[in-house]
Short mmCIF file of C-alpha atoms and ligand atoms in Angstrom, two decimals:
data_model
loop_
_atom_site.label_atom_id
_atom_site.label_comp_id
_atom_site.label_asym_id
_atom_site.label_seq_id
_atom_site.Cartn_x
_atom_site.Cartn_y
_atom_site.Cartn_z
CA MET A 1473 0.11 0.05 -0.06
CA LYS A 1474 1.19 3.47 -0.78
CA GLN A 1475 1.80 6.01 1.92
CA GLN A 1476 -1.12 8.22 0.49
CA GLU A 1477 -3.54 5.32 0.68
CA GLN A 1478 -2.30 4.37 4.18
CA LEU A 1479 -3.12 7.84 5.28
CA LEU A 1480 -6.36 7.95 3.53
CA THR A 1481 -7.39 4.78 5.64
CA ILE A 1482 -6.18 6.46 8.74
CA LYS A 1483 -8.24 9.54 8.19
CA ARG A 1484 -11.38 7.50 7.51
CA PHE A 1485 -10.76 5.80 10.79
CA VAL A 1486 -10.27 9.04 12.59
CA ARG A 1487 -13.25 10.73 11.07
CA HIS A 1488 -15.49 7.81 12.06
CA LEU A 1489 -14.01 7.91 15.72
CA PHE A 1490 -14.21 11.63 16.41
CA GLN A 1491 -17.29 12.53 14.28
CA ASP A 1492 -19.68 13.29 17.30
CA ASP A 1493 -16.87 15.18 19.49
CA ILE A 1494 -17.80 18.64 20.78
CA THR A 1495 -15.01 18.92 23.26
CA GLY A 1496 -12.39 20.22 20.94
CA HIS A 1497 -11.14 16.75 19.94
CA ASP A 1498 -13.07 16.51 16.72
CA TYR A 1499 -11.79 15.58 13.31
CA TYR A 1500 -10.66 18.94 12.43
CA HIS A 1501 -8.38 19.02 15.47
CA MET A 1502 -6.65 15.78 14.22
CA LYS A 1503 -6.45 17.44 10.74
CA ARG A 1504 -4.86 20.66 12.02
CA VAL A 1505 -2.37 18.78 14.29
CA ALA A 1506 -1.42 16.59 11.37
CA HIS A 1507 -0.81 19.56 9.10
CA LEU A 1508 1.34 21.35 11.83
CA ALA A 1509 3.28 18.15 12.52
CA LYS A 1510 4.08 17.73 8.88
CA LEU A 1511 5.25 21.39 8.59
CA ILE A 1512 7.51 21.07 11.75
CA ALA A 1513 8.86 17.62 10.53
CA GLU A 1514 10.02 19.23 7.39
CA LYS A 1515 11.71 22.09 9.11
CA GLU A 1516 13.30 20.06 11.77
CA HIS A 1517 14.43 17.15 9.38
CA ALA A 1518 12.34 14.37 11.12
CA ASP A 1519 10.29 11.73 9.47
CA ARG A 1520 7.34 13.43 7.89
CA PHE A 1521 5.23 10.29 7.36
CA ILE A 1522 5.75 9.00 11.07
CA CYS A 1523 4.96 12.60 12.24
CA GLU A 1524 1.88 12.91 10.24
CA THR A 1525 0.44 9.45 10.88
CA ALA A 1526 1.13 9.74 14.63
CA ALA A 1527 -0.58 13.23 14.56
CA TRP A 1528 -3.69 11.98 13.00
CA LEU A 1529 -3.77 9.30 15.42
CA HIS A 1530 -2.51 10.95 18.74
CA ASP A 1531 -5.88 11.30 20.49
CA VAL A 1532 -6.91 7.65 19.77
CA VAL A 1533 -4.98 6.58 22.81
CA ASP A 1534 -6.54 9.48 25.10
CA GLU A 1535 -8.52 7.42 27.74
CA LYS A 1536 -10.75 10.31 28.74
CA LEU A 1537 -12.39 10.58 25.30
CA PHE A 1538 -13.68 7.31 25.06
CA THR A 1539 -16.09 5.00 27.17
CA ASN A 1540 -14.26 1.88 25.84
CA PRO A 1541 -10.60 2.81 25.48
CA THR A 1542 -9.37 -0.88 25.47
CA GLU A 1543 -11.54 -1.69 22.43
CA ILE A 1544 -10.33 1.45 20.68
CA LYS A 1545 -6.66 0.59 21.38
CA LYS A 1546 -7.34 -2.81 19.78
CA GLU A 1547 -8.93 -1.29 16.78
CA LEU A 1548 -5.98 0.87 16.26
CA GLU A 1549 -3.76 -1.99 16.51
CA ARG A 1550 -5.82 -3.96 13.91
CA LEU A 1551 -5.89 -0.78 11.68
CA LEU A 1552 -2.06 -0.35 11.81
CA ILE A 1553 -1.56 -3.90 10.82
CA SER A 1554 -4.23 -3.91 8.09
CA ILE A 1555 -2.55 -1.13 6.06
CA ASP A 1556 0.71 -2.94 5.59
CA LEU A 1557 3.03 -0.72 7.80
CA SER A 1558 6.27 -2.33 8.69
CA LYS A 1559 6.93 -3.36 12.23
CA GLN A 1560 9.44 -0.62 12.48
CA GLU A 1561 6.92 2.12 11.32
CA ILE A 1562 4.19 0.80 13.75
CA ALA A 1563 6.59 0.94 16.66
CA GLN A 1564 7.72 4.43 15.62
CA ILE A 1565 4.05 5.55 15.48
CA LYS A 1566 3.19 3.95 18.76
CA LEU A 1567 6.28 5.56 20.44
CA ALA A 1568 5.18 8.99 19.05
CA ILE A 1569 1.61 8.87 20.30
CA THR A 1570 2.36 7.42 23.81
CA ASP A 1571 2.64 9.91 26.56
CA ILE A 1572 2.31 13.12 24.44
CA SER A 1573 -0.12 14.61 26.83
CA PHE A 1574 1.09 18.00 28.65
CA ARG A 1575 -1.51 16.99 31.35
CA LYS A 1576 0.55 14.00 32.21
CA GLY A 1577 3.71 16.14 32.04
CA LYS A 1578 5.91 13.54 30.06
CA ILE A 1579 8.41 14.48 27.57
CA PRO A 1580 8.35 12.11 24.66
CA LYS A 1581 11.51 10.14 23.92
CA SER A 1582 11.61 10.41 19.99
CA LEU A 1583 11.86 13.61 17.98
CA GLU A 1584 8.64 12.55 16.26
CA GLY A 1585 6.94 12.31 19.58
CA LYS A 1586 8.14 15.78 20.53
CA ILE A 1587 6.99 16.98 17.18
CA VAL A 1588 3.52 15.69 17.52
CA GLN A 1589 3.24 16.95 21.11
CA ASP A 1590 4.39 20.41 19.95
CA ALA A 1591 1.67 20.36 17.12
CA ASP A 1592 -0.97 19.32 19.60
CA GLN A 1593 0.02 22.05 22.04
CA LEU A 1594 -0.13 24.82 19.17
CA ASP A 1595 -3.66 23.81 18.49
CA ALA A 1596 -4.44 24.61 22.13
CA ILE A 1597 -3.28 28.34 21.85
CA GLY A 1598 -4.13 31.16 19.62
CA ALA A 1599 -7.60 31.82 18.07
CA ILE A 1600 -8.29 28.13 17.78
CA GLY A 1601 -7.00 27.45 21.25
CA ILE A 1602 -9.38 30.19 22.61
CA ALA A 1603 -12.38 28.68 20.76
CA ARG A 1604 -11.42 25.15 22.05
CA ALA A 1605 -10.97 26.23 25.72
CA PHE A 1606 -14.48 27.76 25.86
CA ALA A 1607 -15.88 24.84 23.88
CA TYR A 1608 -14.21 22.36 26.33
CA GLY A 1609 -15.41 24.47 29.50
CA ALA A 1610 -18.80 24.48 28.27
CA THR A 1611 -19.09 20.70 27.94
CA LYS A 1612 -17.84 20.49 31.76
CA GLY A 1613 -20.55 22.97 32.57
CA ARG A 1614 -17.92 25.61 33.55
CA HIS A 1615 -18.61 29.47 33.57
CA PHE A 1616 -16.46 31.44 31.01
CA TYR A 1617 -15.61 33.74 33.95
CA HIS A 1618 -17.00 33.86 37.42
CA GLU A 1619 -15.82 35.71 40.47
CA GLN A 1620 -17.12 33.09 42.90
CA PHE A 1621 -15.91 29.92 41.12
CA ASN A 1622 -12.24 29.02 40.41
CA ASN A 1623 -12.71 26.63 37.72
CA HIS A 1624 -13.90 29.13 34.97
CA THR A 1625 -12.29 29.03 31.60
CA ILE A 1626 -10.29 32.23 31.97
CA LYS A 1627 -8.50 30.58 34.70
CA HIS A 1628 -7.51 27.85 32.36
CA PHE A 1629 -5.47 30.47 30.35
CA TYR A 1630 -3.26 31.11 33.50
CA ASP A 1631 -3.19 27.42 34.43
CA LYS A 1632 -2.12 26.00 31.12
CA LEU A 1633 -2.45 28.12 27.76
CA LEU A 1634 -0.21 30.95 28.65
CA LEU A 1635 2.57 28.57 29.78
CA ILE A 1636 2.58 26.60 26.54
CA LYS A 1637 4.97 28.71 24.60
CA ASP A 1638 7.81 27.88 27.06
CA THR A 1639 7.18 24.20 27.00
CA LEU A 1640 7.60 23.60 23.26
CA HIS A 1641 10.54 21.31 22.20
CA THR A 1642 11.39 22.44 18.67
CA LYS A 1643 12.45 25.84 17.48
CA THR A 1644 9.94 25.67 14.65
CA ALA A 1645 7.04 25.35 17.03
CA GLN A 1646 8.37 28.16 19.38
CA HIS A 1647 8.42 30.33 16.28
CA PHE A 1648 4.73 29.38 15.37
CA ALA A 1649 3.81 30.05 18.93
CA LYS A 1650 4.68 33.61 19.27
CA GLU A 1651 1.70 35.01 16.96
CA ARG A 1652 -0.70 32.66 18.77
CA HIS A 1653 0.48 33.67 22.34
CA GLN A 1654 0.21 37.35 21.46
CA MET A 1655 -3.44 36.54 20.23
CA MET A 1656 -4.24 35.30 23.66
CA GLU A 1657 -2.82 38.09 25.59
CA GLN A 1658 -4.67 40.60 23.32
CA PHE A 1659 -7.91 38.64 23.81
CA LEU A 1660 -7.50 38.69 27.67
CA GLU A 1661 -6.81 42.35 27.58
CA GLN A 1662 -9.97 43.03 25.55
CA PHE A 1663 -12.04 40.63 27.66
CA TYR A 1664 -11.18 42.52 30.75
CA LYS A 1665 -12.03 45.80 28.96
CA GLU A 1666 -15.52 44.68 27.90
CA TRP A 1667 -16.34 42.69 30.99
CA ASN A 1668 -17.37 45.59 32.96
CA ASP A 1669 -15.86 49.15 32.86
CA GLY A 1670 -15.53 49.49 36.66
CA GLU A 1671 -14.29 45.92 37.23
CA ILE A 1672 -11.58 45.59 34.71
CA THR A 1673 -8.60 45.88 37.14
CA LEU A 1674 -10.59 43.92 39.81
CA ALA A 1675 -11.15 41.07 37.24
CA ARG A 1676 -7.43 41.15 36.28
CA LYS A 1677 -6.14 41.18 39.88
CA ASP A 1678 -8.54 38.39 40.88
CA VAL A 1679 -7.12 36.06 38.15
CA GLU A 1680 -3.55 36.90 38.88
CA HIS A 1681 -3.62 36.89 42.53
CA HIS A 1682 -5.57 34.09 43.39
CA TYR A 1683 -4.56 31.56 40.84
P1 ADP B 2790 -4.81 17.29 24.93
O1 ADP B 2790 -5.08 17.93 23.64
O2 ADP B 2790 -3.40 17.07 25.18
O3 ADP B 2790 -5.58 15.92 25.19
P2 ADP B 2790 -6.64 18.40 26.73
O4 ADP B 2790 -7.46 17.33 26.56
O5 ADP B 2790 -6.24 18.56 28.32
O6 ADP B 2790 -5.16 18.15 26.11
O7 ADP B 2790 -7.02 19.74 26.20
C1 ADP B 2790 -7.87 19.73 24.95
C2 ADP B 2790 -8.44 21.09 24.78
O8 ADP B 2790 -9.39 21.23 25.82
C3 ADP B 2790 -7.36 22.12 24.79
O9 ADP B 2790 -7.68 23.11 23.80
C4 ADP B 2790 -7.48 22.67 26.21
O10 ADP B 2790 -7.22 24.12 26.32
C5 ADP B 2790 -8.88 22.49 26.48
N1 ADP B 2790 -9.08 22.23 28.02
C6 ADP B 2790 -8.50 21.26 28.85
N2 ADP B 2790 -8.78 21.47 30.05
C7 ADP B 2790 -9.52 22.60 30.10
C8 ADP B 2790 -10.23 23.38 31.21
N3 ADP B 2790 -10.09 23.14 32.51
N4 ADP B 2790 -10.65 24.57 30.73
C9 ADP B 2790 -10.91 24.83 29.55
N5 ADP B 2790 -10.35 24.21 28.57
C10 ADP B 2790 -9.53 23.15 28.78
NI1 NI B 2791 -4.99 16.45 20.78
#
């Protein structure tokens, strides 16, 4: 099977698996991460095919996204075998998609893993990152901002999103992150401005001091 056909089969699998997702982990998230991973791989002289394939599949192993993760992992195993990938390619793809979550705080061992993690992190910042954060927060029943709750989505920017630019592994991703990071800072600035004229400073202080 040619690489293009292998990728097509993988995309079909991913489309089917994530078609109903509204938490920011939909097919288009995988598509964006795959695109970014390919771009980064080219610049960093890594294996493009492994990066792209692993990026398409990176959330298949995320246990929080599925009610039947064991079954999904078996399906992934069957898929990788069915498209004639070599044993070595399968091992590389698996290595790249294991332990890539920032939440778990692990640093991937391979360059390809680092690239997929960087691509995934880039999709959590910038305009898309802002949209995904609010979408995710809503599915968890969270306020986008609230003075009496400390799990609102604005807080997530301080807990995670504003820190991402300093956790990226590759120079290429760090470069891509600059514009996206600025975008989030501008967004927060404007958010406070619009929140309520008299409470702008209060809202900002609140977030910075208590979290
Ligand atoms: P990963 O993509 O590594 O699985 P997560 O599942 O933690 O990472 O995050 C996926 C998306 O959901 C990201 O865009 C992230 O910002 C968002 N998200 C995760 N936790 C929260 C939260 N507590 N509030 C708002 N958004 C969140
Ligand atoms: Ni992801």
